[in-house]
Amino acid sequence: MEEALVRRQSKVHSRGLKARTGNEFYHIAKLIDFSATAVCQVVMAVLSECKNLRSSVSRAALTCIGALTQNMKAKMDVELDKLCTILINKAGDVSNAFIREDASEALEKVVKYASASKALQSIIAAGSKSKNNTIRASCAGFVGTLVSRVGAPVLLASTDQLARLIPQLIAFCRDANAQVRMHGKQILVGLSQVGRITTIKRRFRIFYRKM
């Protein structure tokens, strides 16, 4: 399998990844359980094609990333930082609605199938400080989905996760963009309904006075 992958990569880099090749990667991703080494090689090859100037190639690569994540699940965790950085920026691409939609669909699969805690960290790191309103709003929305997936009781029981998450939610609530603020407040309201919100209030009393 890995020899076949190396041959495929050699062919890809020698003549450029065309849309047909991107679709081949997509079908491979759906069918094959790669080793950890092969995952790294495939992800690097496909992510490079997400930046391809040909939209058909870029879209095929984005679709492939989604299929890889769906198939590999937690085995993709080690690649999530690089993966989310590219996907979140593509999801904010206002110049091409099709690429934006494909990137968002790939991110939805990351949110659904990768390890939730790692995906949460990677998506926040990739998009929370962007100057692009669309990217920040997308980031905040996916954070909300991940918080729902993990579950408020689990998050509130983890001091470390809570210490990282709440300041980011506060930043969302203070964001200049209305959609980002909406997502941030919705997440905080969801957490507040679990019963340990008094703990959060004690830690972030100043913020709650300003809400």
PDB file of C-alpha atoms in Angstrom:
ATOM      1  CA  MET A   1       0.000   0.000   0.000  1.00  0.00           C
ATOM      2  CA  GLU A   2       2.689   2.495   0.999  1.00  0.00           C
ATOM      3  CA  GLU A   3       4.702   1.670  -2.151  1.00  0.00           C
ATOM      4  CA  ALA A   4       1.606   2.409  -4.206  1.00  0.00           C
ATOM      5  CA  LEU A   5       1.186   5.677  -2.344  1.00  0.00           C
ATOM      6  CA  VAL A   6       4.773   6.698  -3.068  1.00  0.00           C
ATOM      7  CA  ARG A   7       4.274   5.920  -6.758  1.00  0.00           C
ATOM      8  CA  ARG A   8       1.076   7.953  -6.741  1.00  0.00           C
ATOM      9  CA  GLN A   9       2.804  10.898  -5.054  1.00  0.00           C
ATOM     10  CA  SER A  10       5.663  10.762  -7.544  1.00  0.00           C
ATOM     11  CA  LYS A  11       3.231  10.845 -10.435  1.00  0.00           C
ATOM     12  CA  VAL A  12       1.264  13.665  -8.809  1.00  0.00           C
ATOM     13  CA  HIS A  13       4.277  15.880  -8.259  1.00  0.00           C
ATOM     14  CA  SER A  14       5.733  15.176 -11.683  1.00  0.00           C
ATOM     15  CA  ARG A  15       2.713  16.366 -13.650  1.00  0.00           C
ATOM     16  CA  GLY A  16       0.523  18.216 -11.137  1.00  0.00           C
ATOM     17  CA  LEU A  17      -2.596  16.943  -9.474  1.00  0.00           C
ATOM     18  CA  LYS A  18      -5.471  17.143 -11.926  1.00  0.00           C
ATOM     19  CA  ALA A  19      -9.117  16.963 -10.940  1.00  0.00           C
ATOM     20  CA  ARG A  20      -9.259  13.311 -11.993  1.00  0.00           C
ATOM     21  CA  THR A  21      -6.367  12.485  -9.672  1.00  0.00           C
ATOM     22  CA  GLY A  22      -8.069  14.392  -6.873  1.00  0.00           C
ATOM     23  CA  ASN A  23     -11.122  12.213  -7.331  1.00  0.00           C
ATOM     24  CA  GLU A  24      -8.914   9.117  -7.228  1.00  0.00           C
ATOM     25  CA  PHE A  25      -7.527  10.278  -3.878  1.00  0.00           C
ATOM     26  CA  TYR A  26     -11.096  10.801  -2.697  1.00  0.00           C
ATOM     27  CA  HIS A  27     -12.080   7.212  -3.508  1.00  0.00           C
ATOM     28  CA  ILE A  28      -8.865   5.874  -1.950  1.00  0.00           C
ATOM     29  CA  ALA A  29      -9.628   7.833   1.211  1.00  0.00           C
ATOM     30  CA  LYS A  30     -13.058   6.232   1.432  1.00  0.00           C
ATOM     31  CA  LEU A  31     -11.784   2.686   1.024  1.00  0.00           C
ATOM     32  CA  ILE A  32      -8.364   2.325   2.623  1.00  0.00           C
ATOM     33  CA  ASP A  33      -7.217   2.393   6.241  1.00  0.00           C
ATOM     34  CA  PHE A  34      -3.835   4.122   5.959  1.00  0.00           C
ATOM     35  CA  SER A  35      -0.993   3.656   8.397  1.00  0.00           C
ATOM     36  CA  ALA A  36       0.039   6.694  10.461  1.00  0.00           C
ATOM     37  CA  THR A  37       3.027   7.345   8.175  1.00  0.00           C
ATOM     38  CA  ALA A  38       0.884   7.120   5.072  1.00  0.00           C
ATOM     39  CA  VAL A  39      -1.703   9.475   6.589  1.00  0.00           C
ATOM     40  CA  CYS A  40       0.951  12.163   6.994  1.00  0.00           C
ATOM     41  CA  GLN A  41       2.132  11.703   3.406  1.00  0.00           C
ATOM     42  CA  VAL A  42      -1.370  11.768   1.975  1.00  0.00           C
ATOM     43  CA  VAL A  43      -2.461  14.778   4.027  1.00  0.00           C
ATOM     44  CA  MET A  44       0.590  16.797   2.997  1.00  0.00           C
ATOM     45  CA  ALA A  45       0.024  15.936  -0.667  1.00  0.00           C
ATOM     46  CA  VAL A  46      -3.679  16.737  -0.594  1.00  0.00           C
ATOM     47  CA  LEU A  47      -3.362  19.916   1.481  1.00  0.00           C
ATOM     48  CA  SER A  48      -0.889  21.289  -1.037  1.00  0.00           C
ATOM     49  CA  GLU A  49      -3.537  20.806  -3.715  1.00  0.00           C
ATOM     50  CA  CYS A  50      -6.166  22.615  -1.645  1.00  0.00           C
ATOM     51  CA  LYS A  51      -4.192  25.743  -2.576  1.00  0.00           C
ATOM     52  CA  ASN A  52      -4.195  24.897  -6.282  1.00  0.00           C
ATOM     53  CA  LEU A  53      -5.287  27.815  -8.465  1.00  0.00           C
ATOM     54  CA  ARG A  54      -7.525  25.514 -10.486  1.00  0.00           C
ATOM     55  CA  SER A  55     -10.800  25.439  -8.588  1.00  0.00           C
ATOM     56  CA  SER A  56     -11.648  21.919  -9.789  1.00  0.00           C
ATOM     57  CA  VAL A  57      -8.410  20.585  -8.271  1.00  0.00           C
ATOM     58  CA  SER A  58      -8.824  22.565  -5.065  1.00  0.00           C
ATOM     59  CA  ARG A  59     -12.411  21.360  -4.644  1.00  0.00           C
ATOM     60  CA  ALA A  60     -11.422  17.726  -5.224  1.00  0.00           C
ATOM     61  CA  ALA A  61      -8.689  18.064  -2.593  1.00  0.00           C
ATOM     62  CA  LEU A  62     -11.093  19.617  -0.075  1.00  0.00           C
ATOM     63  CA  THR A  63     -13.565  16.798  -0.640  1.00  0.00           C
ATOM     64  CA  CYS A  64     -10.742  14.306  -0.178  1.00  0.00           C
ATOM     65  CA  ILE A  65      -9.782  15.862   3.173  1.00  0.00           C
ATOM     66  CA  GLY A  66     -13.341  15.427   4.380  1.00  0.00           C
ATOM     67  CA  ALA A  67     -13.383  11.788   3.267  1.00  0.00           C
ATOM     68  CA  LEU A  68     -10.023  11.132   4.925  1.00  0.00           C
ATOM     69  CA  THR A  69     -11.233  12.565   8.220  1.00  0.00           C
ATOM     70  CA  GLN A  70     -14.455  10.594   8.065  1.00  0.00           C
ATOM     71  CA  ASN A  71     -12.534   7.396   7.367  1.00  0.00           C
ATOM     72  CA  MET A  72      -9.538   7.871   9.675  1.00  0.00           C
ATOM     73  CA  LYS A  73     -11.280   9.641  12.578  1.00  0.00           C
ATOM     74  CA  ALA A  74      -8.890  10.077  15.552  1.00  0.00           C
ATOM     75  CA  LYS A  75      -5.911   8.940  13.450  1.00  0.00           C
ATOM     76  CA  MET A  76      -6.112  12.361  11.789  1.00  0.00           C
ATOM     77  CA  ASP A  77      -5.605  14.218  15.076  1.00  0.00           C
ATOM     78  CA  VAL A  78      -1.879  14.718  14.559  1.00  0.00           C
ATOM     79  CA  GLU A  79      -2.608  16.527  11.279  1.00  0.00           C
ATOM     80  CA  LEU A  80      -5.496  18.677  12.517  1.00  0.00           C
ATOM     81  CA  ASP A  81      -3.501  21.855  13.151  1.00  0.00           C
ATOM     82  CA  LYS A  82      -2.289  22.038   9.547  1.00  0.00           C
ATOM     83  CA  LEU A  83      -5.585  20.791   8.196  1.00  0.00           C
ATOM     84  CA  CYS A  84      -7.774  23.272  10.093  1.00  0.00           C
ATOM     85  CA  THR A  85      -5.544  26.216   9.192  1.00  0.00           C
ATOM     86  CA  ILE A  86      -6.138  25.611   5.499  1.00  0.00           C
ATOM     87  CA  LEU A  87      -9.789  24.601   5.779  1.00  0.00           C
ATOM     88  CA  ILE A  88     -10.842  27.531   7.952  1.00  0.00           C
ATOM     89  CA  ASN A  89      -9.213  29.980   5.546  1.00  0.00           C
ATOM     90  CA  LYS A  90     -10.845  28.313   2.557  1.00  0.00           C
ATOM     91  CA  ALA A  91     -14.174  28.441   4.386  1.00  0.00           C
ATOM     92  CA  GLY A  92     -13.753  32.211   4.512  1.00  0.00           C
ATOM     93  CA  ASP A  93     -12.945  32.552   0.811  1.00  0.00           C
ATOM     94  CA  VAL A  94     -15.514  35.099  -0.346  1.00  0.00           C
ATOM     95  CA  SER A  95     -14.234  34.944  -3.929  1.00  0.00           C
ATOM     96  CA  ASN A  96     -15.469  31.402  -4.615  1.00  0.00           C
ATOM     97  CA  ALA A  97     -18.724  30.165  -3.100  1.00  0.00           C
ATOM     98  CA  PHE A  98     -18.133  26.572  -4.251  1.00  0.00           C
ATOM     99  CA  ILE A  99     -14.739  26.327  -2.551  1.00  0.00           C
ATOM    100  CA  ARG A 100     -16.157  27.979   0.557  1.00  0.00           C
ATOM    101  CA  GLU A 101     -18.950  25.407   0.657  1.00  0.00           C
ATOM    102  CA  ASP A 102     -16.584  22.459   0.106  1.00  0.00           C
ATOM    103  CA  ALA A 103     -14.242  23.697   2.842  1.00  0.00           C
ATOM    104  CA  SER A 104     -17.148  24.114   5.250  1.00  0.00           C
ATOM    105  CA  GLU A 105     -18.333  20.576   4.506  1.00  0.00           C
ATOM    106  CA  ALA A 106     -14.823  19.251   5.161  1.00  0.00           C
ATOM    107  CA  LEU A 107     -14.722  21.139   8.465  1.00  0.00           C
ATOM    108  CA  GLU A 108     -18.084  19.674   9.406  1.00  0.00           C
ATOM    109  CA  LYS A 109     -16.543  16.223   9.017  1.00  0.00           C
ATOM    110  CA  VAL A 110     -13.573  17.266  11.143  1.00  0.00           C
ATOM    111  CA  VAL A 111     -15.995  18.420  13.831  1.00  0.00           C
ATOM    112  CA  LYS A 112     -18.007  15.205  13.595  1.00  0.00           C
ATOM    113  CA  TYR A 113     -15.317  12.537  13.246  1.00  0.00           C
ATOM    114  CA  ALA A 114     -11.997  13.781  14.679  1.00  0.00           C
ATOM    115  CA  SER A 115     -11.314  13.803  18.419  1.00  0.00           C
ATOM    116  CA  ALA A 116     -13.511  16.599  19.734  1.00  0.00           C
ATOM    117  CA  SER A 117     -11.008  18.093  22.181  1.00  0.00           C
ATOM    118  CA  LYS A 118      -8.224  18.217  19.581  1.00  0.00           C
ATOM    119  CA  ALA A 119     -10.552  19.584  16.902  1.00  0.00           C
ATOM    120  CA  LEU A 120     -11.686  22.286  19.331  1.00  0.00           C
ATOM    121  CA  GLN A 121      -8.104  23.389  19.979  1.00  0.00           C
ATOM    122  CA  SER A 122      -7.155  23.315  16.297  1.00  0.00           C
ATOM    123  CA  ILE A 123     -10.183  25.241  15.049  1.00  0.00           C
ATOM    124  CA  ILE A 124      -9.800  27.936  17.718  1.00  0.00           C
ATOM    125  CA  ALA A 125      -6.094  28.281  16.920  1.00  0.00           C
ATOM    126  CA  ALA A 126      -6.778  28.436  13.182  1.00  0.00           C
ATOM    127  CA  GLY A 127      -9.607  30.953  13.051  1.00  0.00           C
ATOM    128  CA  SER A 128     -10.288  32.830  16.271  1.00  0.00           C
ATOM    129  CA  LYS A 129      -7.785  35.639  15.657  1.00  0.00           C
ATOM    130  CA  SER A 130      -8.377  36.064  11.931  1.00  0.00           C
ATOM    131  CA  LYS A 131      -9.080  39.570  10.635  1.00  0.00           C
ATOM    132  CA  ASN A 132     -11.668  38.074   8.282  1.00  0.00           C
ATOM    133  CA  ASN A 133     -15.195  38.328   9.730  1.00  0.00           C
ATOM    134  CA  THR A 134     -16.384  35.274   7.801  1.00  0.00           C
ATOM    135  CA  ILE A 135     -13.540  33.147   9.151  1.00  0.00           C
ATOM    136  CA  ARG A 136     -14.121  34.241  12.753  1.00  0.00           C
ATOM    137  CA  ALA A 137     -17.854  33.606  12.439  1.00  0.00           C
ATOM    138  CA  SER A 138     -17.201  30.173  10.938  1.00  0.00           C
ATOM    139  CA  CYS A 139     -14.733  29.412  13.725  1.00  0.00           C
ATOM    140  CA  ALA A 140     -17.204  30.443  16.433  1.00  0.00           C
ATOM    141  CA  GLY A 141     -19.957  28.364  14.848  1.00  0.00           C
ATOM    142  CA  PHE A 142     -17.809  25.235  14.724  1.00  0.00           C
ATOM    143  CA  VAL A 143     -16.705  25.819  18.328  1.00  0.00           C
ATOM    144  CA  GLY A 144     -20.378  25.810  19.292  1.00  0.00           C
ATOM    145  CA  THR A 145     -20.931  22.530  17.456  1.00  0.00           C
ATOM    146  CA  LEU A 146     -17.922  20.958  19.171  1.00  0.00           C
ATOM    147  CA  VAL A 147     -19.030  22.153  22.608  1.00  0.00           C
ATOM    148  CA  SER A 148     -22.383  20.474  21.968  1.00  0.00           C
ATOM    149  CA  ARG A 149     -20.621  17.301  20.855  1.00  0.00           C
ATOM    150  CA  VAL A 150     -18.341  17.151  23.895  1.00  0.00           C
ATOM    151  CA  GLY A 151     -21.170  18.078  26.237  1.00  0.00           C
ATOM    152  CA  ALA A 152     -21.321  20.878  28.768  1.00  0.00           C
ATOM    153  CA  PRO A 153     -21.009  18.555  31.805  1.00  0.00           C
ATOM    154  CA  VAL A 154     -17.744  17.127  30.455  1.00  0.00           C
ATOM    155  CA  LEU A 155     -16.326  20.565  29.695  1.00  0.00           C
ATOM    156  CA  LEU A 156     -17.345  21.999  33.052  1.00  0.00           C
ATOM    157  CA  ALA A 157     -15.744  19.048  34.815  1.00  0.00           C
ATOM    158  CA  SER A 158     -12.404  19.731  33.117  1.00  0.00           C
ATOM    159  CA  THR A 159     -10.595  22.668  34.690  1.00  0.00           C
ATOM    160  CA  ASP A 160      -7.944  22.765  31.958  1.00  0.00           C
ATOM    161  CA  GLN A 161     -10.412  22.752  29.081  1.00  0.00           C
ATOM    162  CA  LEU A 162     -12.608  25.313  30.791  1.00  0.00           C
ATOM    163  CA  ALA A 163      -9.650  27.604  31.433  1.00  0.00           C
ATOM    164  CA  ARG A 164      -8.825  27.580  27.705  1.00  0.00           C
ATOM    165  CA  LEU A 165     -12.385  27.748  26.416  1.00  0.00           C
ATOM    166  CA  ILE A 166     -14.038  30.458  28.516  1.00  0.00           C
ATOM    167  CA  PRO A 167     -11.572  33.262  27.648  1.00  0.00           C
ATOM    168  CA  GLN A 168     -12.128  32.452  23.983  1.00  0.00           C
ATOM    169  CA  LEU A 169     -15.901  32.571  24.421  1.00  0.00           C
ATOM    170  CA  ILE A 170     -15.508  35.933  26.130  1.00  0.00           C
ATOM    171  CA  ALA A 171     -13.498  37.130  23.136  1.00  0.00           C
ATOM    172  CA  PHE A 172     -16.267  35.911  20.822  1.00  0.00           C
ATOM    173  CA  CYS A 173     -18.877  37.792  22.872  1.00  0.00           C
ATOM    174  CA  ARG A 174     -16.858  40.998  22.575  1.00  0.00           C
ATOM    175  CA  ASP A 175     -16.138  40.599  18.868  1.00  0.00           C
ATOM    176  CA  ALA A 176     -16.960  43.431  16.476  1.00  0.00           C
ATOM    177  CA  ASN A 177     -18.944  41.037  14.275  1.00  0.00           C
ATOM    178  CA  ALA A 178     -22.547  40.375  15.332  1.00  0.00           C
ATOM    179  CA  GLN A 179     -22.548  36.765  14.142  1.00  0.00           C
ATOM    180  CA  VAL A 180     -19.430  35.941  16.152  1.00  0.00           C
ATOM    181  CA  ARG A 181     -20.971  37.557  19.240  1.00  0.00           C
ATOM    182  CA  MET A 182     -24.161  35.564  18.732  1.00  0.00           C
ATOM    183  CA  HIS A 183     -22.291  32.248  18.635  1.00  0.00           C
ATOM    184  CA  GLY A 184     -20.252  33.150  21.713  1.00  0.00           C
ATOM    185  CA  LYS A 185     -23.301  34.081  23.767  1.00  0.00           C
ATOM    186  CA  GLN A 186     -25.221  30.997  22.652  1.00  0.00           C
ATOM    187  CA  ILE A 187     -22.384  28.755  23.822  1.00  0.00           C
ATOM    188  CA  LEU A 188     -22.171  30.508  27.189  1.00  0.00           C
ATOM    189  CA  VAL A 189     -25.928  30.267  27.652  1.00  0.00           C
ATOM    190  CA  GLY A 190     -25.727  26.549  26.911  1.00  0.00           C
ATOM    191  CA  LEU A 191     -23.003  26.107  29.514  1.00  0.00           C
ATOM    192  CA  SER A 192     -24.957  28.157  32.037  1.00  0.00           C
ATOM    193  CA  GLN A 193     -27.886  25.743  31.914  1.00  0.00           C
ATOM    194  CA  VAL A 194     -25.860  22.845  33.280  1.00  0.00           C
ATOM    195  CA  GLY A 195     -25.672  24.026  36.869  1.00  0.00           C
ATOM    196  CA  ARG A 196     -22.032  24.885  37.458  1.00  0.00           C
ATOM    197  CA  ILE A 197     -22.272  28.344  35.948  1.00  0.00           C
ATOM    198  CA  THR A 198     -21.638  29.849  39.394  1.00  0.00           C
ATOM    199  CA  THR A 199     -18.097  28.516  39.109  1.00  0.00           C
ATOM    200  CA  ILE A 200     -17.669  30.274  35.782  1.00  0.00           C
ATOM    201  CA  LYS A 201     -19.172  33.456  37.190  1.00  0.00           C
ATOM    202  CA  ARG A 202     -16.711  33.500  40.053  1.00  0.00           C
ATOM    203  CA  ARG A 203     -13.784  33.102  37.675  1.00  0.00           C
ATOM    204  CA  PHE A 204     -14.991  35.663  35.177  1.00  0.00           C
ATOM    205  CA  ARG A 205     -17.085  37.998  37.352  1.00  0.00           C
ATOM    206  CA  ILE A 206     -15.977  41.126  35.506  1.00  0.00           C
ATOM    207  CA  PHE A 207     -17.196  39.774  32.190  1.00  0.00           C
ATOM    208  CA  TYR A 208     -20.606  38.804  33.529  1.00  0.00           C
ATOM    209  CA  ARG A 209     -21.154  42.291  34.947  1.00  0.00           C
ATOM    210  CA  LYS A 210     -20.663  43.651  31.431  1.00  0.00           C
ATOM    211  CA  MET A 211     -22.997  41.160  29.722  1.00  0.00           C
TER     212      MET A 211
END
